[in-house]
């Protein structure tokens, strides 16, 4: 059996894809783990859709998931190229080629969806949130200043009353 090597992935012309499967195993593990993290974040965001911490985590996980999915897609495309011309393949090899084509299509669709979602997530205007928080902080500082002034006035008045009581 002849074989070709490209970037550490070996595809045997006989249609044996076990080496491809083992090469994709670690990438798939990362992608599936990140998908699980995303699922958990989506559930949490359903309960609290305005939680900026969760939105930030979602953005980070999406970026990592896109990177891992791109690695997986590249490995699948490389494996498919190694198989050669479709018309020269045996029926068993064509079956493997078609399976790779299906996985490539699924990965590309998933990648497009994640990139679209990442783009939507990055368009959330956090500057408005920041200015709103600054306004709240400013109001809180003003209120605190007033409370301190009132407390000082009350303390002064009480001290005066106590002093008058002691004199009398």
Tab-separated table of C-alpha atoms in Angstrom:
chain	number	residue	atom	x	y	z
A	1	UNK	CA	0.000	0.000	0.000
A	2	UNK	CA	1.337	3.405	-0.940
A	3	UNK	CA	0.899	6.321	1.413
A	4	UNK	CA	1.467	10.088	1.350
A	5	UNK	CA	2.408	12.279	4.315
A	6	UNK	CA	1.360	15.902	4.649
A	7	UNK	CA	1.738	17.824	7.900
A	8	UNK	CA	1.705	14.714	10.072
A	9	UNK	CA	-1.494	13.223	8.654
A	10	UNK	CA	-1.158	9.955	6.808
A	11	UNK	CA	-3.841	8.682	4.482
A	12	UNK	CA	-3.424	5.264	2.964
A	13	UNK	CA	-4.650	4.950	-0.590
A	14	UNK	CA	-6.392	1.713	0.360
A	15	UNK	CA	-9.049	3.744	2.157
A	16	UNK	CA	-7.915	3.076	5.734
A	17	UNK	CA	-8.788	6.212	7.710
A	18	UNK	CA	-7.659	5.079	11.163
A	19	UNK	CA	-4.599	7.343	11.047
A	20	UNK	CA	-6.791	10.292	10.065
A	21	UNK	CA	-9.139	9.526	12.924
A	22	UNK	CA	-6.295	9.449	15.425
A	23	UNK	CA	-4.877	12.713	14.021
A	24	UNK	CA	-8.270	14.388	14.384
A	25	UNK	CA	-8.935	12.943	17.833
A	26	UNK	CA	-7.217	15.709	19.818
A	27	UNK	CA	-8.679	18.481	17.664
A	28	UNK	CA	-12.146	16.953	17.944
A	29	UNK	CA	-11.755	16.666	21.712
A	30	UNK	CA	-10.991	20.398	21.919
A	31	UNK	CA	-13.892	21.324	19.622
A	32	UNK	CA	-16.394	19.144	21.484
A	33	UNK	CA	-15.210	20.463	24.848
A	34	UNK	CA	-15.578	24.054	23.668
A	35	UNK	CA	-19.021	23.249	22.246
A	36	UNK	CA	-20.018	21.945	25.658
A	37	UNK	CA	-18.744	25.153	27.284
A	38	UNK	CA	-20.728	27.211	24.774
A	39	UNK	CA	-23.881	25.229	25.497
A	40	UNK	CA	-23.505	25.924	29.216
A	41	UNK	CA	-22.913	29.627	28.554
A	42	UNK	CA	-26.020	29.828	26.348
A	43	UNK	CA	-28.108	28.296	29.134
A	44	UNK	CA	-26.697	30.746	31.662
A	45	UNK	CA	-27.297	33.672	29.304
A	46	UNK	CA	-30.934	32.628	28.912
A	47	UNK	CA	-31.336	33.217	32.642
A	48	UNK	CA	-29.343	36.470	32.654
A	49	UNK	CA	-28.948	37.802	29.085
A	50	UNK	CA	-27.317	41.070	30.180
A	51	UNK	CA	-24.549	39.512	32.273
A	52	UNK	CA	-21.410	41.088	30.837
A	53	UNK	CA	-19.122	38.492	32.415
A	54	UNK	CA	-20.993	35.672	30.661
A	55	UNK	CA	-20.973	37.610	27.388
A	56	UNK	CA	-17.223	38.052	27.696
A	57	UNK	CA	-16.754	34.335	28.377
A	58	UNK	CA	-18.951	33.475	25.403
A	59	UNK	CA	-16.845	35.720	23.162
A	60	UNK	CA	-13.626	34.061	24.371
A	61	UNK	CA	-14.963	30.509	23.954
A	62	UNK	CA	-16.272	31.332	20.483
A	63	UNK	CA	-12.850	32.618	19.432
A	64	UNK	CA	-11.115	29.470	20.691
A	65	UNK	CA	-13.770	27.233	19.109
A	66	UNK	CA	-13.333	28.970	15.751
A	67	UNK	CA	-9.564	28.436	15.898
A	68	UNK	CA	-9.930	24.727	16.736
A	69	UNK	CA	-12.615	24.210	14.080
A	70	UNK	CA	-10.348	25.840	11.493
A	71	UNK	CA	-7.584	23.383	12.470
A	72	UNK	CA	-10.017	20.490	12.094
A	73	UNK	CA	-11.252	21.759	8.745
A	74	UNK	CA	-7.709	22.135	7.451
A	75	UNK	CA	-6.864	18.573	8.530
A	76	UNK	CA	-9.958	17.223	6.768
A	77	UNK	CA	-9.176	19.118	3.571
A	78	UNK	CA	-5.576	17.937	3.643
A	79	UNK	CA	-6.719	14.343	4.073
A	80	UNK	CA	-9.138	14.692	1.182
A	81	UNK	CA	-6.402	16.100	-1.074
A	82	UNK	CA	-4.163	13.168	-0.169
A	83	UNK	CA	-6.750	10.746	-1.464
A	84	UNK	CA	-6.260	12.131	-4.954
A	85	UNK	CA	-8.600	12.355	-7.914
A	86	UNK	CA	-12.119	11.115	-7.126
A	87	UNK	CA	-12.553	9.435	-10.509
A	88	UNK	CA	-9.521	7.195	-9.879
A	89	UNK	CA	-10.679	5.909	-6.499
A	90	UNK	CA	-12.184	2.513	-5.740
A	91	UNK	CA	-15.717	2.263	-4.382
A	92	UNK	CA	-14.436	1.914	-0.813
A	93	UNK	CA	-12.145	4.911	-1.266
A	94	UNK	CA	-15.005	6.928	-2.766
A	95	UNK	CA	-17.061	6.146	0.312
A	96	UNK	CA	-14.260	7.497	2.535
A	97	UNK	CA	-13.860	10.509	0.240
A	98	UNK	CA	-17.589	11.236	0.484
A	99	UNK	CA	-17.466	10.933	4.274
A	100	UNK	CA	-14.634	13.468	4.330
A	101	UNK	CA	-16.627	15.766	2.044
A	102	UNK	CA	-19.588	15.562	4.416
A	103	UNK	CA	-17.427	16.363	7.447
A	104	UNK	CA	-15.833	19.264	5.575
A	105	UNK	CA	-19.258	20.678	4.701
A	106	UNK	CA	-20.469	20.315	8.308
A	107	UNK	CA	-17.324	21.960	9.651
A	108	UNK	CA	-17.574	24.841	7.172
A	109	UNK	CA	-21.227	25.446	8.060
A	110	UNK	CA	-20.441	25.324	11.779
A	111	UNK	CA	-17.506	27.677	11.273
A	112	UNK	CA	-19.658	30.174	9.356
A	113	UNK	CA	-22.276	30.105	12.114
A	114	UNK	CA	-19.706	30.675	14.848
A	115	UNK	CA	-18.056	33.515	12.922
A	116	UNK	CA	-21.447	35.138	12.387
A	117	UNK	CA	-22.282	34.807	16.079
A	118	UNK	CA	-18.867	36.178	17.041
A	119	UNK	CA	-19.466	39.154	14.760
A	120	UNK	CA	-22.875	39.768	16.345
A	121	UNK	CA	-21.381	39.441	19.821
A	122	UNK	CA	-18.631	41.915	19.029
A	123	UNK	CA	-21.186	44.463	17.835
A	124	UNK	CA	-22.749	44.713	21.291
A	125	UNK	CA	-22.104	48.278	22.344
A	126	UNK	CA	-20.342	47.904	25.661
A	127	UNK	CA	-19.341	51.577	25.590
A	128	UNK	CA	-22.959	52.510	26.361
A	129	UNK	CA	-22.825	50.111	29.287
A	130	UNK	CA	-19.556	51.670	30.414
A	131	UNK	CA	-20.944	55.213	30.252
A	132	UNK	CA	-24.057	54.037	32.116
A	133	UNK	CA	-21.917	52.510	34.838
A	134	UNK	CA	-19.866	55.701	35.030
A	135	UNK	CA	-23.069	57.707	35.470
A	136	UNK	CA	-24.226	55.347	38.225
A	137	UNK	CA	-20.806	55.633	39.859
A	138	UNK	CA	-20.971	59.428	39.676
A	139	UNK	CA	-24.439	59.475	41.223
A	140	UNK	CA	-23.311	57.083	43.954
A	141	UNK	CA	-20.321	59.313	44.720
A	142	UNK	CA	-22.591	62.374	44.935
A	143	UNK	CA	-25.021	60.550	47.229
A	144	UNK	CA	-22.156	59.356	49.426
A	145	UNK	CA	-20.798	62.914	49.650
A	146	UNK	CA	-24.235	64.206	50.718
A	147	UNK	CA	-24.606	61.420	53.295
A	148	UNK	CA	-21.188	62.293	54.725
A	149	UNK	CA	-22.157	66.001	54.901
A	150	UNK	CA	-25.422	65.157	56.682
A	151	UNK	CA	-23.623	62.788	59.039
A	152	UNK	CA	-21.066	65.494	59.873
A	153	UNK	CA	-23.838	68.024	60.512
A	154	UNK	CA	-25.745	65.602	62.747
A	155	UNK	CA	-22.565	64.684	64.608
A	156	UNK	CA	-21.796	68.397	65.148
A	157	UNK	CA	-25.333	69.067	66.384
A	158	UNK	CA	-25.218	66.101	68.765
A	159	UNK	CA	-21.860	67.218	70.084
A	160	UNK	CA	-23.327	70.686	70.697
A	161	UNK	CA	-26.356	69.195	72.512
A	162	UNK	CA	-24.122	67.017	74.675
A	163	UNK	CA	-21.924	70.005	75.497
A	164	UNK	CA	-24.975	72.089	76.428
A	165	UNK	CA	-26.318	69.241	78.553
A	166	UNK	CA	-23.022	68.952	80.406
A	167	UNK	CA	-22.932	72.740	81.057
A	168	UNK	CA	-26.435	72.756	82.410
